Short mmCIF file of C-alpha atoms in Angstrom, two decimals:
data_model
loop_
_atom_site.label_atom_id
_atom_site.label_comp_id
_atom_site.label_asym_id
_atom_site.label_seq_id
_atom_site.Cartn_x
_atom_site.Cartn_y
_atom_site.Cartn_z
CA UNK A 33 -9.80 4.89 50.00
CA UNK A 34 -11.11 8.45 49.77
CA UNK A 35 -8.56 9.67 47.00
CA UNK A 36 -9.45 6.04 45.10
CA UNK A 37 -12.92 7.44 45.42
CA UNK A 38 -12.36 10.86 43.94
CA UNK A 39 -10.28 9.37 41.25
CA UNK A 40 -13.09 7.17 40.50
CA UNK A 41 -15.61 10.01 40.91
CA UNK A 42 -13.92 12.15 38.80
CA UNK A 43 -13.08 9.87 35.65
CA UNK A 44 -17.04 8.58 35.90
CA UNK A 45 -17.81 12.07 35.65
CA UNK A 46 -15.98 12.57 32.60
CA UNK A 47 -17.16 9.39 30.69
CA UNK A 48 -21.17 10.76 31.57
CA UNK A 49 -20.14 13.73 30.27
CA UNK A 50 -19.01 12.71 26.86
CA UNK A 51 -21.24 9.81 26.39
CA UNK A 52 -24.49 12.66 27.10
CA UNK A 53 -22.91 14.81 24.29
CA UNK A 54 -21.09 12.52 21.84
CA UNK A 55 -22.28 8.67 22.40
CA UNK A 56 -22.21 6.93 20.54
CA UNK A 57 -19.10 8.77 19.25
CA UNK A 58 -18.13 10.40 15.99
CA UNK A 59 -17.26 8.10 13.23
CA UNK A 60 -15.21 9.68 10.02
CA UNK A 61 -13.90 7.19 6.75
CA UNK A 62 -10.87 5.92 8.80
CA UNK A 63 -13.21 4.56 11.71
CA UNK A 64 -15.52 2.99 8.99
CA UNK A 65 -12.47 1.43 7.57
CA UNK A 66 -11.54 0.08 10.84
CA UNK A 67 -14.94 -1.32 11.68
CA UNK A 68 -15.25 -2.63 8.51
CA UNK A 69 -11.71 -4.72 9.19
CA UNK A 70 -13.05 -5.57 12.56
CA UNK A 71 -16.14 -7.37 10.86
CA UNK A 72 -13.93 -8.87 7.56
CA UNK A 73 -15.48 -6.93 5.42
CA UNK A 74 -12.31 -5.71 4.33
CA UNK A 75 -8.68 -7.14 4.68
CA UNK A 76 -6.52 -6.21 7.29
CA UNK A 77 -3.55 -3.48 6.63
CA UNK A 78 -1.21 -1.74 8.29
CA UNK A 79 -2.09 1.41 7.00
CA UNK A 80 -4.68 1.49 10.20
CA UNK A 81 -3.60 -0.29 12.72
CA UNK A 82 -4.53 -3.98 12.88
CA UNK A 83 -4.66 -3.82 16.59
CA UNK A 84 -7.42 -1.60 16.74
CA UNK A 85 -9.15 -3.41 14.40
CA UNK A 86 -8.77 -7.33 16.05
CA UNK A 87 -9.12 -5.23 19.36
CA UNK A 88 -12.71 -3.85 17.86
CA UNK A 89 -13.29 -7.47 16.60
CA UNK A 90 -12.98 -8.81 20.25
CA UNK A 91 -15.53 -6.15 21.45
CA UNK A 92 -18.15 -7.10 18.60
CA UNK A 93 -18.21 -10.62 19.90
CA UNK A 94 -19.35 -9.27 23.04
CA UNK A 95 -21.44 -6.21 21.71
CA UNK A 96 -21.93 -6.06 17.85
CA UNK A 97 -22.29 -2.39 18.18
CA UNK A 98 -20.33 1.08 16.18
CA UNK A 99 -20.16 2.25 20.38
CA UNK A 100 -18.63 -0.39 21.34
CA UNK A 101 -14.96 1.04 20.63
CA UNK A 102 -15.78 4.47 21.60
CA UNK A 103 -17.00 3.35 24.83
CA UNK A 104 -13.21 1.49 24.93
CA UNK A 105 -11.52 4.25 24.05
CA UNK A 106 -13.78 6.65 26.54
CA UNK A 107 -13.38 4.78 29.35
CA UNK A 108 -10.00 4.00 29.38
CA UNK A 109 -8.55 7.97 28.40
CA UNK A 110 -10.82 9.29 31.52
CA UNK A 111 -9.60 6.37 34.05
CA UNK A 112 -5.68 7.14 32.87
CA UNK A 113 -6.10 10.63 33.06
CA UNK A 114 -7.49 10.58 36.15
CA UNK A 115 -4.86 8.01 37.38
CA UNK A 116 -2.18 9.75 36.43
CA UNK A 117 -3.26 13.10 38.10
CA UNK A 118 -3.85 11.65 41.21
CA UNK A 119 -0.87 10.36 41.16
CA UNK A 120 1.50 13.54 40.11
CA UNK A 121 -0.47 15.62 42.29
CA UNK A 122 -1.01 15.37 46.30
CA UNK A 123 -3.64 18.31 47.02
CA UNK A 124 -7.10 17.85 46.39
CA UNK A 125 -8.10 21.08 45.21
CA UNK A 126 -4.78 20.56 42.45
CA UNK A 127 -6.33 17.39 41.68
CA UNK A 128 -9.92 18.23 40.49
CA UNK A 129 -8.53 21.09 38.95
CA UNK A 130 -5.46 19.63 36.56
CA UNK A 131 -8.30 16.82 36.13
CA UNK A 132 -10.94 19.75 34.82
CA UNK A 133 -8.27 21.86 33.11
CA UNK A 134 -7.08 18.98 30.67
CA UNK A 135 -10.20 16.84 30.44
CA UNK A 136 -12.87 19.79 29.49
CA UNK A 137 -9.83 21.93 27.31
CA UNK A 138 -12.02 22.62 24.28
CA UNK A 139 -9.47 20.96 21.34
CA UNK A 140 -8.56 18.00 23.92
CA UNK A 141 -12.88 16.76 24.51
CA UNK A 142 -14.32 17.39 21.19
CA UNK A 143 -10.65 15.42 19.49
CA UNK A 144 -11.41 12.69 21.82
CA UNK A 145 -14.86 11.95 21.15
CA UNK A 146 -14.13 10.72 17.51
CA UNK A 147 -13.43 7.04 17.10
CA UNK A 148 -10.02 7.22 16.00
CA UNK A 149 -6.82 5.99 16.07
CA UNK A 150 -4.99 8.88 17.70
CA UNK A 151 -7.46 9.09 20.68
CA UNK A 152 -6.68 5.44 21.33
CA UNK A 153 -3.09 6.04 20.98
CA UNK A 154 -3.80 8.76 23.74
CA UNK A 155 -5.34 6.74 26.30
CA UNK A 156 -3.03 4.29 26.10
CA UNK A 157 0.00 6.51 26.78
CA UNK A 158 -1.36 8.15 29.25
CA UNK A 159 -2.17 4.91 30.81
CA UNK A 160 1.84 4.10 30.42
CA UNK A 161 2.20 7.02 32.19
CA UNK A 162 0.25 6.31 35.26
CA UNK A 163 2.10 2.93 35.25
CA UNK A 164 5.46 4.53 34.87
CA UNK A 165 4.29 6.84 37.32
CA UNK A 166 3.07 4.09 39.96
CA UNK A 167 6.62 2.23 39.58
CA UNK A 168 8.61 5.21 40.11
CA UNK A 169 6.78 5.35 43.60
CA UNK A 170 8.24 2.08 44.35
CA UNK A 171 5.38 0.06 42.86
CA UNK A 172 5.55 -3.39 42.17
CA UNK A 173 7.38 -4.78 39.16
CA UNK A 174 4.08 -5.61 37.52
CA UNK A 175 3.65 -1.81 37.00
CA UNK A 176 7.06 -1.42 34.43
CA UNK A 177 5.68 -4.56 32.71
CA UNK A 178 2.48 -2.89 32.10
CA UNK A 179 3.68 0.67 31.10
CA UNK A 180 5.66 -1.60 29.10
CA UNK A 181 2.49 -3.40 27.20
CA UNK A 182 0.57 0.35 26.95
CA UNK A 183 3.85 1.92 25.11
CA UNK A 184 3.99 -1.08 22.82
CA UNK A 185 0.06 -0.91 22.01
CA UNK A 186 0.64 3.00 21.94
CA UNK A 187 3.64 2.07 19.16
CA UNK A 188 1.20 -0.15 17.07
CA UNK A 189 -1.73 2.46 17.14
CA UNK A 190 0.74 5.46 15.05
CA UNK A 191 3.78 4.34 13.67
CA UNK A 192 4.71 7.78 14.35
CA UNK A 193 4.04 7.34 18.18
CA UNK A 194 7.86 6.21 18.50
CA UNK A 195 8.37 9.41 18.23
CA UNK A 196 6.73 10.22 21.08
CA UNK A 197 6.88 6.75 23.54
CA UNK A 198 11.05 7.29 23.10
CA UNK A 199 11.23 9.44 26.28
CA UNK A 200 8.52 8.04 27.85
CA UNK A 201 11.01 4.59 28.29
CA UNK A 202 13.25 6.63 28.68
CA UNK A 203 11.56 7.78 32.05
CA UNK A 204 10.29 4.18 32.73
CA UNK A 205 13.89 3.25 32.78
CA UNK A 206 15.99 6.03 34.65
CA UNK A 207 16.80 5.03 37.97
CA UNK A 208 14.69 5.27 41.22
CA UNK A 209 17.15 6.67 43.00
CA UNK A 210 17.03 10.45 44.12
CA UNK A 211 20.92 11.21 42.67
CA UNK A 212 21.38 8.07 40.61
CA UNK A 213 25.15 7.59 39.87
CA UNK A 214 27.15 8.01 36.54
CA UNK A 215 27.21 3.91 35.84
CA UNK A 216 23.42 3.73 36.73
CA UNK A 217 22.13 6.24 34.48
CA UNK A 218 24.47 5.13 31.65
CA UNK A 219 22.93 1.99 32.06
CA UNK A 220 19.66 3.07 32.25
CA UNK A 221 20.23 5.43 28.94
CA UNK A 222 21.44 2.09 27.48
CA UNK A 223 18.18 0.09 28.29
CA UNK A 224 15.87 3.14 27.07
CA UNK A 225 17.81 3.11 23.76
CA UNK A 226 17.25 -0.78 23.35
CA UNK A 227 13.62 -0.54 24.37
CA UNK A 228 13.12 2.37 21.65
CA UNK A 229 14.19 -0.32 19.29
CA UNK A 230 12.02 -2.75 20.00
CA UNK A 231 9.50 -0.30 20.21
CA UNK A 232 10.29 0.72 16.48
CA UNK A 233 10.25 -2.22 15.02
CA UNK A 234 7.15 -4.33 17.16
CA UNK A 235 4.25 -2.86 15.18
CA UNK A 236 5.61 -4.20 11.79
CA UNK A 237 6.07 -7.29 13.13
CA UNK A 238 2.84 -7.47 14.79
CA UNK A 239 1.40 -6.69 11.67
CA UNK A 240 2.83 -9.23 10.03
CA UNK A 241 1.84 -11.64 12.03
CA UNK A 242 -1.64 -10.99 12.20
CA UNK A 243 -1.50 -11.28 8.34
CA UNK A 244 -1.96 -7.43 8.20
CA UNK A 245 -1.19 -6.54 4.29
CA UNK A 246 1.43 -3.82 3.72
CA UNK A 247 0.43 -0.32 2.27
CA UNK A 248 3.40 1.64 3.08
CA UNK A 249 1.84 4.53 4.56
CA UNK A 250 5.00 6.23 3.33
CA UNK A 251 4.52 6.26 -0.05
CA UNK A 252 1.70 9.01 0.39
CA UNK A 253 3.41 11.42 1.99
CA UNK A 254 6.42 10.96 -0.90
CA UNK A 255 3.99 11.21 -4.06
CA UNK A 256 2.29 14.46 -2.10
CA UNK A 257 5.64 16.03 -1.68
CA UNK A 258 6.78 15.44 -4.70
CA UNK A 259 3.83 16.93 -6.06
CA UNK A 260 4.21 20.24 -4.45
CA UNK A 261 7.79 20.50 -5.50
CA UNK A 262 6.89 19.39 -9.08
CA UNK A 263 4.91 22.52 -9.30
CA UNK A 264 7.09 25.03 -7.79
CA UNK A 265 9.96 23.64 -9.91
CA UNK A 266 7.20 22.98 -13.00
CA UNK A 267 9.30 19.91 -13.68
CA UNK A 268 6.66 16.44 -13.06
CA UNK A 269 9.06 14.33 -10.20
CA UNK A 270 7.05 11.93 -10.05
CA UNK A 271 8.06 8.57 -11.58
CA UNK A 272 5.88 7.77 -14.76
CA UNK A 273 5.25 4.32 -13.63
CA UNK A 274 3.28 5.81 -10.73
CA UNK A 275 0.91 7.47 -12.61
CA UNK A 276 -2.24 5.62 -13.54
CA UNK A 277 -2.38 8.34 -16.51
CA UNK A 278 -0.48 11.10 -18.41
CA UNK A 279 -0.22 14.03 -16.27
CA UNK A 280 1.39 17.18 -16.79
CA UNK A 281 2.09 19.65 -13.79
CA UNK A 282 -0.59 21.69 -14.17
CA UNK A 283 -3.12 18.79 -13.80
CA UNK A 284 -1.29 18.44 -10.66
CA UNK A 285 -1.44 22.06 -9.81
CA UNK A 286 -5.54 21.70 -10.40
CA UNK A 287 -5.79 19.05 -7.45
CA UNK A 288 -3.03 20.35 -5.16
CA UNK A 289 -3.55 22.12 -1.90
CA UNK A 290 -0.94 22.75 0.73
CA UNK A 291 -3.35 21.90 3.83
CA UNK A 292 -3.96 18.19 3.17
CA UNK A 293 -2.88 15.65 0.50
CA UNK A 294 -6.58 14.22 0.22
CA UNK A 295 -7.32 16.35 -2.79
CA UNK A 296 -3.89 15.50 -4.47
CA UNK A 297 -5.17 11.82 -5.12
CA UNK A 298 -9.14 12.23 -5.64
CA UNK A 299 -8.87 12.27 -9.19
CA UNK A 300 -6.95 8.84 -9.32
CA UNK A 301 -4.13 10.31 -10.98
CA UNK A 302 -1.39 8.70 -9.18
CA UNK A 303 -0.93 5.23 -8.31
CA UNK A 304 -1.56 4.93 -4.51
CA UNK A 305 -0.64 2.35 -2.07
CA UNK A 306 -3.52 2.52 -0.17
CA UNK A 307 -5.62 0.86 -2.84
CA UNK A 308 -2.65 -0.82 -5.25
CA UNK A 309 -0.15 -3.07 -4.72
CA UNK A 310 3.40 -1.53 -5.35
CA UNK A 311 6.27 -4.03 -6.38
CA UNK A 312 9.33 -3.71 -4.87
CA UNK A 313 10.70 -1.68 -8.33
CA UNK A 314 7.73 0.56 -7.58
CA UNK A 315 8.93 1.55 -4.12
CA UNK A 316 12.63 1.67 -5.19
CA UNK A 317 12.11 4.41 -7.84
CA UNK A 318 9.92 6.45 -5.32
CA UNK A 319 12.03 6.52 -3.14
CA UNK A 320 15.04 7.84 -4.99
CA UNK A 321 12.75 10.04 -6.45
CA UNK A 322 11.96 11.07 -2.75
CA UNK A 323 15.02 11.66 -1.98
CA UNK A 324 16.74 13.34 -5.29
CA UNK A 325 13.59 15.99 -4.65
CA UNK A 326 14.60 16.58 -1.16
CA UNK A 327 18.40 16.84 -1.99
CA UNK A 328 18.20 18.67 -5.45
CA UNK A 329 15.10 20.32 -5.02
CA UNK A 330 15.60 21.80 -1.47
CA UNK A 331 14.33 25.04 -1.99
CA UNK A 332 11.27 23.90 -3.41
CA UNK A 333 10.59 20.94 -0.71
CA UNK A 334 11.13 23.52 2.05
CA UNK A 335 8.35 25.86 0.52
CA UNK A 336 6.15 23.03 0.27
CA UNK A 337 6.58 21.91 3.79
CA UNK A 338 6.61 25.41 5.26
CA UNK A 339 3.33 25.98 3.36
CA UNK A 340 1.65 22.88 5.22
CA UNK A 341 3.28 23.28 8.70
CA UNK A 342 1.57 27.05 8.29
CA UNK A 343 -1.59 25.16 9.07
CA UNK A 344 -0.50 22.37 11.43
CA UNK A 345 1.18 24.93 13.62
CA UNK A 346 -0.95 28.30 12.76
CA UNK A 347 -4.03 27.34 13.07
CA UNK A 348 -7.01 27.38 10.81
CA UNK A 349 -9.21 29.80 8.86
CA UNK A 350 -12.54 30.09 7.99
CA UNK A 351 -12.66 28.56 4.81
CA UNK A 352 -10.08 25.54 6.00
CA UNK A 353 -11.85 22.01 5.65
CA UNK A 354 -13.92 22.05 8.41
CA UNK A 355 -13.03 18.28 9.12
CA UNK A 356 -9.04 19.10 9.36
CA UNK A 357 -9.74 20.28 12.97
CA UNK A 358 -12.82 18.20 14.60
CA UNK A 359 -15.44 15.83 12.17
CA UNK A 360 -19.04 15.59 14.00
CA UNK A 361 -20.48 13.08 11.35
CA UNK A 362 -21.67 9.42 11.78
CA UNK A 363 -21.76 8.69 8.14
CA UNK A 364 -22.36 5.55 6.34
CA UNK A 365 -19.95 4.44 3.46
CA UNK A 366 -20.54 2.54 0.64
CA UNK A 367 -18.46 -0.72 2.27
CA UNK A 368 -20.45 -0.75 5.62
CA UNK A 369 -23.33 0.59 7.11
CA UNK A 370 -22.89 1.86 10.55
CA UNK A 371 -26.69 2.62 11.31
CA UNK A 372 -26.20 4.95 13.60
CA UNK A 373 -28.73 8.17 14.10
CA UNK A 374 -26.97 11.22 12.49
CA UNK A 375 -24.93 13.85 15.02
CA UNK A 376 -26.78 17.30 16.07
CA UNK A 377 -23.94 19.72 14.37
CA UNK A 378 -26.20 22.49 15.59
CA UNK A 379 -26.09 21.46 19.42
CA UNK A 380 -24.69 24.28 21.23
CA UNK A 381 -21.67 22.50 22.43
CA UNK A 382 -20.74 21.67 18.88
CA UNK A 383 -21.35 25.20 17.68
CA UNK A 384 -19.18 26.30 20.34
CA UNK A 385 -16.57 23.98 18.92
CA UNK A 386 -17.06 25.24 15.15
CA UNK A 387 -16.44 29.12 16.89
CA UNK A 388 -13.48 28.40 18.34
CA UNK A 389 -12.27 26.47 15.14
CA UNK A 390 -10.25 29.31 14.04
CA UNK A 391 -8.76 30.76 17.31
CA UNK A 392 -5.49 29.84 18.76
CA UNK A 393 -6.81 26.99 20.37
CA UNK A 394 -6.61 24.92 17.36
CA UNK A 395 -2.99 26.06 16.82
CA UNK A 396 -0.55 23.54 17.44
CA UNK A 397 2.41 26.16 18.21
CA UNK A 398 0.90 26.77 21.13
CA UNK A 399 1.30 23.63 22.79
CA UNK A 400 4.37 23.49 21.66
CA UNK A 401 5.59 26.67 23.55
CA UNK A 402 3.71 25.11 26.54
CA UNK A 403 5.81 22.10 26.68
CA UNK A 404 8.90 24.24 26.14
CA UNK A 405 8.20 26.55 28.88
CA UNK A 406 7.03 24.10 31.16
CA UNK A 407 10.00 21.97 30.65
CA UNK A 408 11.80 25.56 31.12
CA UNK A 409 10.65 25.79 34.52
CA UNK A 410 11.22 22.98 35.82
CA UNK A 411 14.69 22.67 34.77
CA UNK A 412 15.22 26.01 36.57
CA UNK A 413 13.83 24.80 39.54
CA UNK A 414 15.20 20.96 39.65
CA UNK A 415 17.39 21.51 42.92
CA UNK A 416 13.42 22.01 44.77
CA UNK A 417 11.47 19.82 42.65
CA UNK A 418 12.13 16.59 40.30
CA UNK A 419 12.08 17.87 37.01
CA UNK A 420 11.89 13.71 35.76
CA UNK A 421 8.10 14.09 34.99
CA UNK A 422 7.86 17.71 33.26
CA UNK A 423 11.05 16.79 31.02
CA UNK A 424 9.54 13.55 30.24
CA UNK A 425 6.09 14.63 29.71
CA UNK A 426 7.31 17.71 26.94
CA UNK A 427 10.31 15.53 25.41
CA UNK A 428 6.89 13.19 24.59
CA UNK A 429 4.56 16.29 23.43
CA UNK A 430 7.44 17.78 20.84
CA UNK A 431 8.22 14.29 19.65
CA UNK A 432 5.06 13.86 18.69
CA UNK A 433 4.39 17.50 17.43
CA UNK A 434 7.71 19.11 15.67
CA UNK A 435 7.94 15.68 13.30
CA UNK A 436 5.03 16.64 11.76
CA UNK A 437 6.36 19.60 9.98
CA UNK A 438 8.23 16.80 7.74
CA UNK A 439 6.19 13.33 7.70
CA UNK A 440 2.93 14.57 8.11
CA UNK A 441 0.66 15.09 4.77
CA UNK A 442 -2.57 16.67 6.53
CA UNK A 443 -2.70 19.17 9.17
CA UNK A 444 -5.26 17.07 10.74
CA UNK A 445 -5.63 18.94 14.39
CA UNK A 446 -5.69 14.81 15.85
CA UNK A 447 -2.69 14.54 15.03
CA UNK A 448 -1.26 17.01 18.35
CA UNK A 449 -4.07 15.52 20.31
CA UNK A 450 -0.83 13.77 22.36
CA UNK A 451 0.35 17.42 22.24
CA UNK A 452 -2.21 18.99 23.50
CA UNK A 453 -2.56 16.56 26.80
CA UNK A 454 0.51 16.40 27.92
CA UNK A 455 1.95 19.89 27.53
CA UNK A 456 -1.43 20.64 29.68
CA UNK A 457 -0.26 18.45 32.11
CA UNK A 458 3.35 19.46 32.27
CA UNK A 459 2.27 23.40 32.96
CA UNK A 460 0.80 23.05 36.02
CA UNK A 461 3.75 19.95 37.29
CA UNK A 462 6.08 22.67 36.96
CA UNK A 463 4.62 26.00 38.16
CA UNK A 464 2.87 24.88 41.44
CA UNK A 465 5.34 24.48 44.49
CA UNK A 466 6.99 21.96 45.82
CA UNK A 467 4.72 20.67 48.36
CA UNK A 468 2.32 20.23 45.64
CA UNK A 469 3.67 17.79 44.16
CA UNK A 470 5.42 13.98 44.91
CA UNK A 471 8.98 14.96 45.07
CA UNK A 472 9.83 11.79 43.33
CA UNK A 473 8.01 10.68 39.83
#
């Protein structure tokens, strides 16, 4: 009852703490968007995640309020994280300080009090984690079947997430046994691999039938790399049909920047999917135009994608859109009106933030050396220790960080938020001793 008590405690603290500072949450274009899906204002897509918006939908019948999903999303990434720290760790003093380390990490608070996609997606693994973590403990069935919902909403809120849920089964299904045998964790390698599947392919068919319309999110990331190897080749790549007028490279060259592929498509140029409908010819020629680039082109396409993954990975600069690493604004759009009071961006919490914009801490490569050492260690020390959790935890964090360098087109900093948790909470798994932690997770 006591530890329930600190968990409680400690995850109540947390949601004060970011509702005094942030409530009723920062809202950018893509939460807009979603809102205004929630409300009908616009049609469904799957180019944000329909089950964000019907979820959102289900919370305005209760409380027709912007908030509403913040408070959601809040609530439920301070209650996992506490849950699952309470859980990995058996000390109290380990406890509140894991808790404090990840929760109040610069990056990992201000990311998480924006109303987006990617800090649902976080809560909800890490609540599939706690449930993963409770049935390893010899917890009731119900607890796979749940880690088994969270990793399928996790899957629906990024298509990417795959990515990062694959281990994550992959942990919910390896064997409880201390020294499993050969057969049992073939078997269990078996199930993990057709759980990924259904994992892949659930959020397109939940999308389809909730009458989601298809945008093929791809498509942007093709047209923007084929844009930046168009102009390092200064040959146009990109298919005639999919231009909305003539363009020459160097009208491309005029909107192109290697940091995000916003700017690429402001001047309506191109034909995007986001806003019109591509036949099935459309897609066809794009993506053997895609492709040729990639193949014929490598050179080039390798330039371009080092020159973006400089800024995923590197960190940002002064003069790098402010909004690529944190976005304090509650602006209204021209499609909905969220009447909300505008944020403080000169509260000295925030201008905290914009300081340490440009240090390491808003360099991706550093959680992903994190992960790697952590995953290091305890693979070193797995005849002490169960290394099950660490290996799990990083295999998630560089699943959901190293893609990037390829599929990404923005260096948004949200976009490691996943990263950024859980090689935070794999550090301290795997450096403090074994009496630290439950032997078996």
């Amino acid at each position: 009852m006591k530890e329930r008590l600190h968990q409680m405690s400690a995850a109540a603290l947390g949601i004060a703490l970011m509702w005094w500072l942030a409530w009723p949450g920062f809202f950018t274009f893509d939460s807009a968007t979603q809102l205004a899906q929630a409300r009908g204002i616009i049609p469904l897509d799957d180019a944000n995640p329909p089950i964000m918006a019907l979820a959102w939908r289900g919370l305005e019948s209760v409380w027709a309020y912007p908030g509403a999903m913040f408070a959601l999303i809040s609530i439920g990434y301070w209650y996992a994280l506490a849950a699952l720290v309470w859980k990995l760790f058996d000390r109290a003093a380990w406890r509140w300080t894991v808790f404090a380390l990840v929760a109040l990490w610069p990056p990992a608070f201000v990311t998480m009090c924006h109303v987006w996609k990617d800090c649902a997606m976080t809560a909800a693994l890490l609540a599939a984690c706690a449930c993963i973590v409770n049935w390893r403990h010899g917890g009731r069935r119900a607890w796979s079947g749940a880690a088994l919902f969270w990793l399928a909403v996790g899957c629906c809120l990024r298509y990417n997430a795959i990515l990062a849920v694959a281990p994550l089964a992959l942990w919910l299904c390896w064997p409880r046994n201390a020294q499993p045998a050969t057969r049992a964790w073939m078997k269990s390698s078996a199930a993990a691999a057709l759980l990924g599947i259904a994992l892949l392919a659930f959020p397109s068919v939940f999308a389809r039938s909730v009458g989601a319309m298809p945008r093929h999110a791809w498509t942007t990331v093709a047209l923007w790399d084929l844009a930046g190897v168009s102009i390092r080749e200064h040959t146009m790549l990109i298919p005639g049909r999919l231009l909305n007028r003539p363009t020459t490279v160097a009208d491309l060259a005029l909107d192109y920047t290697p940091v995000t592929n916003v700017d690429t498509f402001l001047q309506n140029r191109i034909k995007l999917s986001y806003y019109q409908d591509y036949s099935k010819a459309d897609l066809d020629v794009l993506w053997q135009a895609w492709t040729g680039a990639i193949l014929h082109h490598t050179r080039a396409y390798l330039a371009h994608r080092l020159a973006f993954s400089r800024w995923q990975f590197l960190g940002y600069a002064q003069d790098t859109p402010h909004g690529l690493a944190f976005s304090p604004n509650r602006y209204d759009q021209s499609f909905i009106k969220l009447g909300l009071s505008p944020v403080n961006e000169h509260a000295p919490w925030l201008r905290a933030m914009e300081w340490l914009r440009t240090t390491p801490l808003f360099a991706g490569i550093w959680y992903i050396v994190i992960a790697i050492a952590a995953a290091a260690i305890a693979w070193r020390r797995r005849n002490v220790r169960d290394p099950l959790p660490v290996l799990a935890l990083t295999a998630s964090a560089l699943g959901n960080a190293l893609p990037l360098a390829i599929i990404s087109g923005s260096c948004d900093f949200r976009y490691m938020i996943w990263t950024v948790v859980t090689a935070l909470l794999a550090l301290p798994l795997a450096l403090l001793p074994p009496s630290s932690q439950v032997r078996r997770a």
